[in-house]
Structures are given as C-alpha cells and as structure tokens.
C-alpha cells in the first residue's frame, strides 16, 4: 500500500512544479517585482530576489560536465494534467480528453524555466529577457532568435501568442481556467510578445505562465485539431521528442541531439540520458516485480512496508540494487483526517481535540510504518512558515488585535498532537479525551457516549481505498473505548469525490500540497467563502473571520519574511482550532535503483527531477553488464 495520500490520476500529484500550481480560484492583484525593474531582465521572482546573476553559467544543483547517453527507465512517481501512469491513448497531454503518458512536457519548451533551489524564481529559456509594466499587469518577453522546433522551423512570437490563447480556449482545465485573468497575448514583433493580465492575477501566476505553459507550433496546430486525442507524436521544440512506444507498455523519449538550447545556462548539465523510458503498470506490485528483474532501473518507493520488508531479493543482496535517501525540502503535504465542522456534533473544538487523543501515532509508526515517518504538526510542515515555540513579537502584532476572539492556546507554545506511550491504548490520553468530551456536554450511558442532543455519538470515516483500513481500524477501536460508535466507509473514487464536493461526510482523509509562495489559492483551503461553496478544498468547513484576516495578511505580504510571519500566525490559529487530526510525513525521497547512475552532490530543495539531472555512470553500468 501507499502510506501517502495522492490525488486522482486527473489531478496533479506534484503541485510544486506544475502549471496547476495556479489552481482554479480567484487571484489577488499583487504585482510581481523583478531584480532590475524597469529594464529588461533575465529572471523573475515574486519578491524580486534572484540567486543567479544574468551571466550565470549553470544552476548549482547540476553537473555541467555530466556524461551523456544511456537509458533511464522508470514508472513516473508524479504526473500532470491528463497523464496516466497505468496506460495511455494519446500524446496530447494538454487537453482534458484522453490519457497521455507522463513526461510529455519534456518535449515542449516554455518561455522561462524554474530554478529548483529557489522558492519561485524563473529564468529565461525561449525568452532571453522580460519586461514588467509598472502596474505588474503586462509582461513583455523578448525571444531568442535561435529557438527552433524539431523540424528546423523558427519559434516566434506568433507561436507563443497562439499557444497561450489556444490553451486558454481549449486546454486542460488546470491550464485553461487560471488563464481567465489573461486578457490577451499580443505580438509586438517577430521575437517580441506581451501578455496582458486584467489585474486580478495572483502574484505568482505570471511566473507560472512563463515557466509551465508549453509553446506549440502555430503552423502545426493550424493543420491538426488541438482538442483531439492523437497517437501522432506532435511537433515540438524541447530537449526530447517521442520515440519508440507500445500502447499500454512503454514510451521512449529520445533526446534531441541538436536541441537548440542545449548550451544555455538554464539547460547545461541537464537532459543527459539519450532515452527516457516511461513504463506502464496497472498494479504497483507488478511494477515492483519488474524492477526486481532489472526491466526497470529506478523506483521511488512510497510504501513503508515495502521499504522495510521487501528489499531482500538477490539483486539487492548482492549489491546490484541499492537504496538511497535524498532530502525533500518542499513543504510536506498537509495530510490528515479533516473533521467536518459544518455538522453540529463537531462544532465544539473540545470535541475535535478529544478525537485527536484517540489516534496513537507512535504505535502506528512502529507497527505499521516501520518507524519511517514523523508526526505532522503543522499545515506548513518542513518550511519557515511552520509555527514553533511561542509567538514572536511580529506574530503577536498580528494576533493581539483578535485576542478576545482566539483561544488562549494561540498565545502559548504552538499546539502539537499528543505523544502516546506507544501501547496502542494509552489510558492517560484516553482519559484526557473523556474529560474533554464531558466538558462539552457528552455523557456515558452504558457502552454509548450520548451527546447534548440526546443521541449516541457516531462517526463515519470516509475513504476511497482499503489501504487505510489497517490504520483507521485501531483508531476506531480507541474511539469505541470512549463510547463513540465509529466505522470506516470505503466508496469508489467517483462517489468519494462527489461526497467531498457536497461535504457529505463526518471525517475524511485528505492531503494538500502548498507552494512556498502563498497566493490567493489558500483561501480555497481555509477561507470562510470556500467553506460555504461546494467543491472547494475547505473540507473542514473553517469559517472564522480571524482566519480570513490572517489570510489577507499572508496574501498581501510584500516580502518573504512578512509572508512567513503571517503564515506562522495563521498556523497557530488553525492548529488551536483542532480542525484536523494530523497524520504523518517524511522529509526524504526513498529511492531504489540498479546501481548504474551518477547524480549531483546537491539535491535541489524544491523539486526532485531525477530524469532531468542524473546520468549513467559508465563504470558502474559496465560492472552490472548494463552499459548498453
């Protein structure tokens, strides 16, 4: 089983590096600032800070002298838009229709690219420089004349403008809906194009468009219908193009040897494999067996049970397969059981706090997760936005005006989940839970806990996979010791999503991935308006004017430190509200591989694009007989 919750295959798994980072929510009119405004500049970031100067040679996290060649074969650990890791029936990855193979994005260039060792900075690829208007609503890109599609044709401003407006009209909803704030893409010359926004864009959205929206050939898509599924490999301009493929089995992406941008600083030391081969498996265990046999060379492991107990096959024991752990510096996904506070029985925060005492993480981690996880404490885990200790003076300045509307716990040590004795049945914690429930008006009658409404207290845990049964059932047993009638309801994915959209549940497991730069999209998770709107991410139903005010502060922040301070204040209020029972996380990537790879000494903090940064180590490959 996978211990980490993941969205459905039609959602983005890794929001940190996708255009869907922009999510289909209202945007705040906060202009982006750049390093050298108002002149043309080589890079952009939300708060104007850039690590790399205009004359930088390469990103610090690459090996500029990495050897080239060989094959990287894997089943993709994350995917975007309509991509599917189980099968595929189209090479059009940017529309809703069909199932595309992961990594089609490697075939397409973008105006700029992300630096994965900075929170949100982007640097020029097709665009050599960019100019930003004083009001932050017009971004003018000056293109590199040497940019080419794979057939040798020029990539011009006409292609850029056409591509963005085409995606706005007919692209995948995760790409098209955010573009509602784009008024127009205007061609100013053969290599000069301007994007005009309406002033309602999030402060990071223009950067998202620049770094994540693909550039198509206008000539090609004038002849081919962009909206349709097709197994004809498209004309593109990126470092790879579609090569050999077999539907339902594999797709090979072949490196373009004469890739026009191969010597640019933003590409140097990257795209080292001659072939990137994406394998398809309908069952993860089948994929594991293929890896053990050497048909697949790389595997990111998401099952703690597999990691702890299944790496005992011959190739591992004789050293041909190795395991490595790489740091993951991204914000850990806010994964937990979210409590539906729209329901009367959950409105009292003492009741919600009591439920948290019944989950024994220490027992679960030892007996179910093999000690591989840490307990999640914060909605901003593994980041500078996590609240720790007592509030700083800057945090207090934001919280004090609302002291009479906040629990006293907000002003003390940041609220953390209880730590059990690891027995699975910590009497001390269950006693505290029972006391809180009694304070909230609940009374024990025989084996049942009766609420203030005179009815037995019942809870249904909603999930769409049996994988969580072994985790939820011990939790339920502890709730039953408190007199609570609890059960786990497993429904199919469609019904699960429908019930979440309608907020028709008691408690549901969810995982939210947050960007290192907060934008208006956080209102969709914690804002009062979202709580009353069907289908938002505010599944807990948080509707608190103080939370809304702190959301405003975080979104309007004019520096990263100001944003971090507002986020820490917000984190304190949310955690003191006991809107969820936090689950677990790990700040590492657990990787198994046949020992044929070389990789940079430094792992970029904000993303882990192995297939773009690693290379074949010829000496290692020769030893294993896998040099071909």
JSON list of N, CA, C and O in Angstrom, two decimals, residues 384 386-400 403 410-414 561-562 564-566 568-569 572:
[
{"chain": "A", "resi": 384, "resn": "UNK", "atom": "N", "xyz": [9.66, 27.44, 6.62]},
{"chain": "A", "resi": 384, "resn": "UNK", "atom": "CA", "xyz": [9.79, 28.58, 7.53]},
{"chain": "A", "resi": 384, "resn": "UNK", "atom": "C", "xyz": [8.43, 29.14, 7.92]},
{"chain": "A", "resi": 384, "resn": "UNK", "atom": "O", "xyz": [8.36, 30.05, 8.76]},
{"chain": "A", "resi": 386, "resn": "UNK", "atom": "N", "xyz": [6.09, 27.28, 9.29]},
{"chain": "A", "resi": 386, "resn": "UNK", "atom": "CA", "xyz": [5.59, 26.48, 10.42]},
{"chain": "A", "resi": 386, "resn": "UNK", "atom": "C", "xyz": [5.77, 27.25, 11.73]},
{"chain": "A", "resi": 386, "resn": "UNK", "atom": "O", "xyz": [6.86, 27.76, 12.02]},
{"chain": "A", "resi": 387, "resn": "UNK", "atom": "N", "xyz": [4.73, 27.33, 12.55]},
{"chain": "A", "resi": 387, "resn": "UNK", "atom": "CA", "xyz": [4.81, 27.96, 13.86]},
{"chain": "A", "resi": 387, "resn": "UNK", "atom": "C", "xyz": [5.48, 27.02, 14.85]},
{"chain": "A", "resi": 387, "resn": "UNK", "atom": "O", "xyz": [5.14, 25.84, 14.92]},
{"chain": "A", "resi": 388, "resn": "UNK", "atom": "N", "xyz": [6.45, 27.54, 15.59]},
{"chain": "A", "resi": 388, "resn": "UNK", "atom": "CA", "xyz": [7.14, 26.75, 16.61]},
{"chain": "A", "resi": 388, "resn": "UNK", "atom": "C", "xyz": [7.36, 27.59, 17.85]},
{"chain": "A", "resi": 388, "resn": "UNK", "atom": "O", "xyz": [7.58, 28.80, 17.76]},
{"chain": "A", "resi": 389, "resn": "UNK", "atom": "N", "xyz": [7.31, 26.94, 19.01]},
{"chain": "A", "resi": 389, "resn": "UNK", "atom": "CA", "xyz": [7.51, 27.66, 20.26]},
{"chain": "A", "resi": 389, "resn": "UNK", "atom": "C", "xyz": [6.43, 28.69, 20.50]},
{"chain": "A", "resi": 389, "resn": "UNK", "atom": "O", "xyz": [5.29, 28.56, 20.03]},
{"chain": "A", "resi": 390, "resn": "UNK", "atom": "N", "xyz": [6.79, 29.76, 21.20]},
{"chain": "A", "resi": 390, "resn": "UNK", "atom": "CA", "xyz": [5.85, 30.83, 21.47]},
{"chain": "A", "resi": 390, "resn": "UNK", "atom": "C", "xyz": [5.88, 31.86, 20.34]},
{"chain": "A", "resi": 390, "resn": "UNK", "atom": "O", "xyz": [6.87, 31.95, 19.61]},
{"chain": "A", "resi": 391, "resn": "UNK", "atom": "N", "xyz": [4.83, 32.66, 20.19]},
{"chain": "A", "resi": 391, "resn": "UNK", "atom": "CA", "xyz": [4.80, 33.64, 19.09]},
{"chain": "A", "resi": 391, "resn": "UNK", "atom": "C", "xyz": [5.91, 34.68, 19.20]},
{"chain": "A", "resi": 391, "resn": "UNK", "atom": "O", "xyz": [6.24, 35.15, 20.30]},
{"chain": "A", "resi": 392, "resn": "UNK", "atom": "N", "xyz": [6.48, 35.03, 18.05]},
{"chain": "A", "resi": 392, "resn": "UNK", "atom": "CA", "xyz": [7.47, 36.10, 18.00]},
{"chain": "A", "resi": 392, "resn": "UNK", "atom": "C", "xyz": [6.75, 37.44, 18.17]},
{"chain": "A", "resi": 392, "resn": "UNK", "atom": "O", "xyz": [5.52, 37.52, 18.02]},
{"chain": "A", "resi": 393, "resn": "UNK", "atom": "N", "xyz": [7.49, 38.51, 18.46]},
{"chain": "A", "resi": 393, "resn": "UNK", "atom": "CA", "xyz": [6.84, 39.83, 18.55]},
{"chain": "A", "resi": 393, "resn": "UNK", "atom": "C", "xyz": [6.09, 40.19, 17.27]},
{"chain": "A", "resi": 393, "resn": "UNK", "atom": "O", "xyz": [5.00, 40.80, 17.32]},
{"chain": "A", "resi": 394, "resn": "UNK", "atom": "N", "xyz": [6.65, 39.81, 16.12]},
{"chain": "A", "resi": 394, "resn": "UNK", "atom": "CA", "xyz": [5.99, 40.12, 14.84]},
{"chain": "A", "resi": 394, "resn": "UNK", "atom": "C", "xyz": [4.68, 39.34, 14.70]},
{"chain": "A", "resi": 394, "resn": "UNK", "atom": "O", "xyz": [3.68, 39.86, 14.20]},
{"chain": "A", "resi": 395, "resn": "UNK", "atom": "N", "xyz": [4.69, 38.08, 15.14]},
{"chain": "A", "resi": 395, "resn": "UNK", "atom": "CA", "xyz": [3.45, 37.29, 15.10]},
{"chain": "A", "resi": 395, "resn": "UNK", "atom": "C", "xyz": [2.42, 37.86, 16.07]},
{"chain": "A", "resi": 395, "resn": "UNK", "atom": "O", "xyz": [1.23, 37.96, 15.75]},
{"chain": "A", "resi": 396, "resn": "UNK", "atom": "N", "xyz": [2.87, 38.24, 17.25]},
{"chain": "A", "resi": 396, "resn": "UNK", "atom": "CA", "xyz": [1.95, 38.81, 18.24]},
{"chain": "A", "resi": 396, "resn": "UNK", "atom": "C", "xyz": [1.30, 40.09, 17.73]},
{"chain": "A", "resi": 396, "resn": "UNK", "atom": "O", "xyz": [0.12, 40.36, 18.02]},
{"chain": "A", "resi": 397, "resn": "UNK", "atom": "N", "xyz": [2.04, 40.86, 16.96]},
{"chain": "A", "resi": 397, "resn": "UNK", "atom": "CA", "xyz": [1.47, 42.09, 16.41]},
{"chain": "A", "resi": 397, "resn": "UNK", "atom": "C", "xyz": [0.27, 41.79, 15.51]},
{"chain": "A", "resi": 397, "resn": "UNK", "atom": "O", "xyz": [-0.67, 42.60, 15.44]},
{"chain": "A", "resi": 398, "resn": "UNK", "atom": "N", "xyz": [0.29, 40.64, 14.86]},
{"chain": "A", "resi": 398, "resn": "UNK", "atom": "CA", "xyz": [-0.83, 40.25, 14.02]},
{"chain": "A", "resi": 398, "resn": "UNK", "atom": "C", "xyz": [-1.95, 39.60, 14.82]},
{"chain": "A", "resi": 398, "resn": "UNK", "atom": "O", "xyz": [-3.14, 39.71, 14.46]},
{"chain": "A", "resi": 399, "resn": "UNK", "atom": "N", "xyz": [-1.61, 38.94, 15.94]},
{"chain": "A", "resi": 399, "resn": "UNK", "atom": "CA", "xyz": [-2.60, 38.17, 16.70]},
{"chain": "A", "resi": 399, "resn": "UNK", "atom": "C", "xyz": [-3.29, 38.98, 17.79]},
{"chain": "A", "resi": 399, "resn": "UNK", "atom": "O", "xyz": [-4.48, 38.74, 18.09]},
{"chain": "A", "resi": 400, "resn": "UNK", "atom": "N", "xyz": [-2.59, 39.92, 18.39]},
{"chain": "A", "resi": 400, "resn": "UNK", "atom": "CA", "xyz": [-3.14, 40.65, 19.54]},
{"chain": "A", "resi": 400, "resn": "UNK", "atom": "C", "xyz": [-4.48, 41.34, 19.26]},
{"chain": "A", "resi": 400, "resn": "UNK", "atom": "O", "xyz": [-5.36, 41.34, 20.11]},
{"chain": "A", "resi": 403, "resn": "UNK", "atom": "N", "xyz": [-7.28, 38.96, 20.20]},
{"chain": "A", "resi": 403, "resn": "UNK", "atom": "CA", "xyz": [-7.10, 38.13, 21.39]},
{"chain": "A", "resi": 403, "resn": "UNK", "atom": "C", "xyz": [-8.43, 37.71, 22.00]},
{"chain": "A", "resi": 403, "resn": "UNK", "atom": "O", "xyz": [-8.58, 36.56, 22.45]},
{"chain": "A", "resi": 410, "resn": "UNK", "atom": "N", "xyz": [-3.44, 29.89, 21.44]},
{"chain": "A", "resi": 410, "resn": "UNK", "atom": "CA", "xyz": [-2.79, 30.55, 20.32]},
{"chain": "A", "resi": 410, "resn": "UNK", "atom": "C", "xyz": [-1.58, 31.35, 20.79]},
{"chain": "A", "resi": 410, "resn": "UNK", "atom": "O", "xyz": [-0.59, 31.49, 20.06]},
{"chain": "A", "resi": 411, "resn": "UNK", "atom": "N", "xyz": [-1.63, 31.84, 22.02]},
{"chain": "A", "resi": 411, "resn": "UNK", "atom": "CA", "xyz": [-0.59, 32.75, 22.52]},
{"chain": "A", "resi": 411, "resn": "UNK", "atom": "C", "xyz": [0.48, 32.03, 23.33]},
{"chain": "A", "resi": 411, "resn": "UNK", "atom": "O", "xyz": [1.41, 32.67, 23.84]},
{"chain": "A", "resi": 412, "resn": "UNK", "atom": "N", "xyz": [0.37, 30.72, 23.45]},
{"chain": "A", "resi": 412, "resn": "UNK", "atom": "CA", "xyz": [1.38, 29.94, 24.14]},
{"chain": "A", "resi": 412, "resn": "UNK", "atom": "C", "xyz": [2.23, 29.16, 23.16]},
{"chain": "A", "resi": 412, "resn": "UNK", "atom": "O", "xyz": [2.41, 29.56, 22.00]},
{"chain": "A", "resi": 413, "resn": "UNK", "atom": "N", "xyz": [2.79, 28.05, 23.61]},
{"chain": "A", "resi": 413, "resn": "UNK", "atom": "CA", "xyz": [3.54, 27.16, 22.72]},
{"chain": "A", "resi": 413, "resn": "UNK", "atom": "C", "xyz": [2.61, 26.68, 21.61]},
{"chain": "A", "resi": 413, "resn": "UNK", "atom": "O", "xyz": [1.44, 26.38, 21.85]},
{"chain": "A", "resi": 414, "resn": "UNK", "atom": "N", "xyz": [3.14, 26.60, 20.38]},
{"chain": "A", "resi": 414, "resn": "UNK", "atom": "CA", "xyz": [2.32, 26.15, 19.25]},
{"chain": "A", "resi": 414, "resn": "UNK", "atom": "C", "xyz": [1.71, 24.78, 19.56]},
{"chain": "A", "resi": 414, "resn": "UNK", "atom": "O", "xyz": [2.40, 23.89, 20.08]},
{"chain": "A", "resi": 561, "resn": "UNK", "atom": "N", "xyz": [9.73, 37.36, 4.31]},
{"chain": "A", "resi": 561, "resn": "UNK", "atom": "CA", "xyz": [9.69, 37.28, 5.77]},
{"chain": "A", "resi": 561, "resn": "UNK", "atom": "C", "xyz": [8.33, 37.72, 6.30]},
{"chain": "A", "resi": 561, "resn": "UNK", "atom": "O", "xyz": [7.79, 37.14, 7.25]},
{"chain": "A", "resi": 562, "resn": "UNK", "atom": "N", "xyz": [7.78, 38.77, 5.70]},
{"chain": "A", "resi": 562, "resn": "UNK", "atom": "CA", "xyz": [6.45, 39.23, 6.09]},
{"chain": "A", "resi": 562, "resn": "UNK", "atom": "C", "xyz": [5.41, 38.13, 5.83]},
{"chain": "A", "resi": 562, "resn": "UNK", "atom": "O", "xyz": [4.52, 37.89, 6.65]},
{"chain": "A", "resi": 564, "resn": "UNK", "atom": "N", "xyz": [6.04, 34.85, 5.68]},
{"chain": "A", "resi": 564, "resn": "UNK", "atom": "CA", "xyz": [6.29, 33.75, 6.61]},
{"chain": "A", "resi": 564, "resn": "UNK", "atom": "C", "xyz": [5.72, 34.06, 8.00]},
{"chain": "A", "resi": 564, "resn": "UNK", "atom": "O", "xyz": [5.16, 33.19, 8.67]},
{"chain": "A", "resi": 565, "resn": "UNK", "atom": "N", "xyz": [5.86, 35.31, 8.43]},
{"chain": "A", "resi": 565, "resn": "UNK", "atom": "CA", "xyz": [5.33, 35.71, 9.74]},
{"chain": "A", "resi": 565, "resn": "UNK", "atom": "C", "xyz": [3.81, 35.56, 9.77]},
{"chain": "A", "resi": 565, "resn": "UNK", "atom": "O", "xyz": [3.24, 35.02, 10.73]},
{"chain": "A", "resi": 566, "resn": "UNK", "atom": "N", "xyz": [3.14, 36.04, 8.72]},
{"chain": "A", "resi": 566, "resn": "UNK", "atom": "CA", "xyz": [1.68, 35.92, 8.65]},
{"chain": "A", "resi": 566, "resn": "UNK", "atom": "C", "xyz": [1.26, 34.45, 8.61]},
{"chain": "A", "resi": 566, "resn": "UNK", "atom": "O", "xyz": [0.26, 34.06, 9.23]},
{"chain": "A", "resi": 568, "resn": "UNK", "atom": "N", "xyz": [2.89, 31.91, 9.92]},
{"chain": "A", "resi": 568, "resn": "UNK", "atom": "CA", "xyz": [3.08, 31.32, 11.25]},
{"chain": "A", "resi": 568, "resn": "UNK", "atom": "C", "xyz": [1.94, 31.70, 12.19]},
{"chain": "A", "resi": 568, "resn": "UNK", "atom": "O", "xyz": [1.46, 30.88, 12.98]},
{"chain": "A", "resi": 569, "resn": "UNK", "atom": "N", "xyz": [1.49, 32.95, 12.10]},
{"chain": "A", "resi": 569, "resn": "UNK", "atom": "CA", "xyz": [0.35, 33.37, 12.92]},
{"chain": "A", "resi": 569, "resn": "UNK", "atom": "C", "xyz": [-0.90, 32.59, 12.51]},
{"chain": "A", "resi": 569, "resn": "UNK", "atom": "O", "xyz": [-1.67, 32.13, 13.37]},
{"chain": "A", "resi": 572, "resn": "UNK", "atom": "N", "xyz": [-0.78, 29.01, 13.84]},
{"chain": "A", "resi": 572, "resn": "UNK", "atom": "CA", "xyz": [-1.13, 28.91, 15.26]},
{"chain": "A", "resi": 572, "resn": "UNK", "atom": "C", "xyz": [-2.65, 28.87, 15.46]},
{"chain": "A", "resi": 572, "resn": "UNK", "atom": "O", "xyz": [-3.17, 28.06, 16.25]}
]
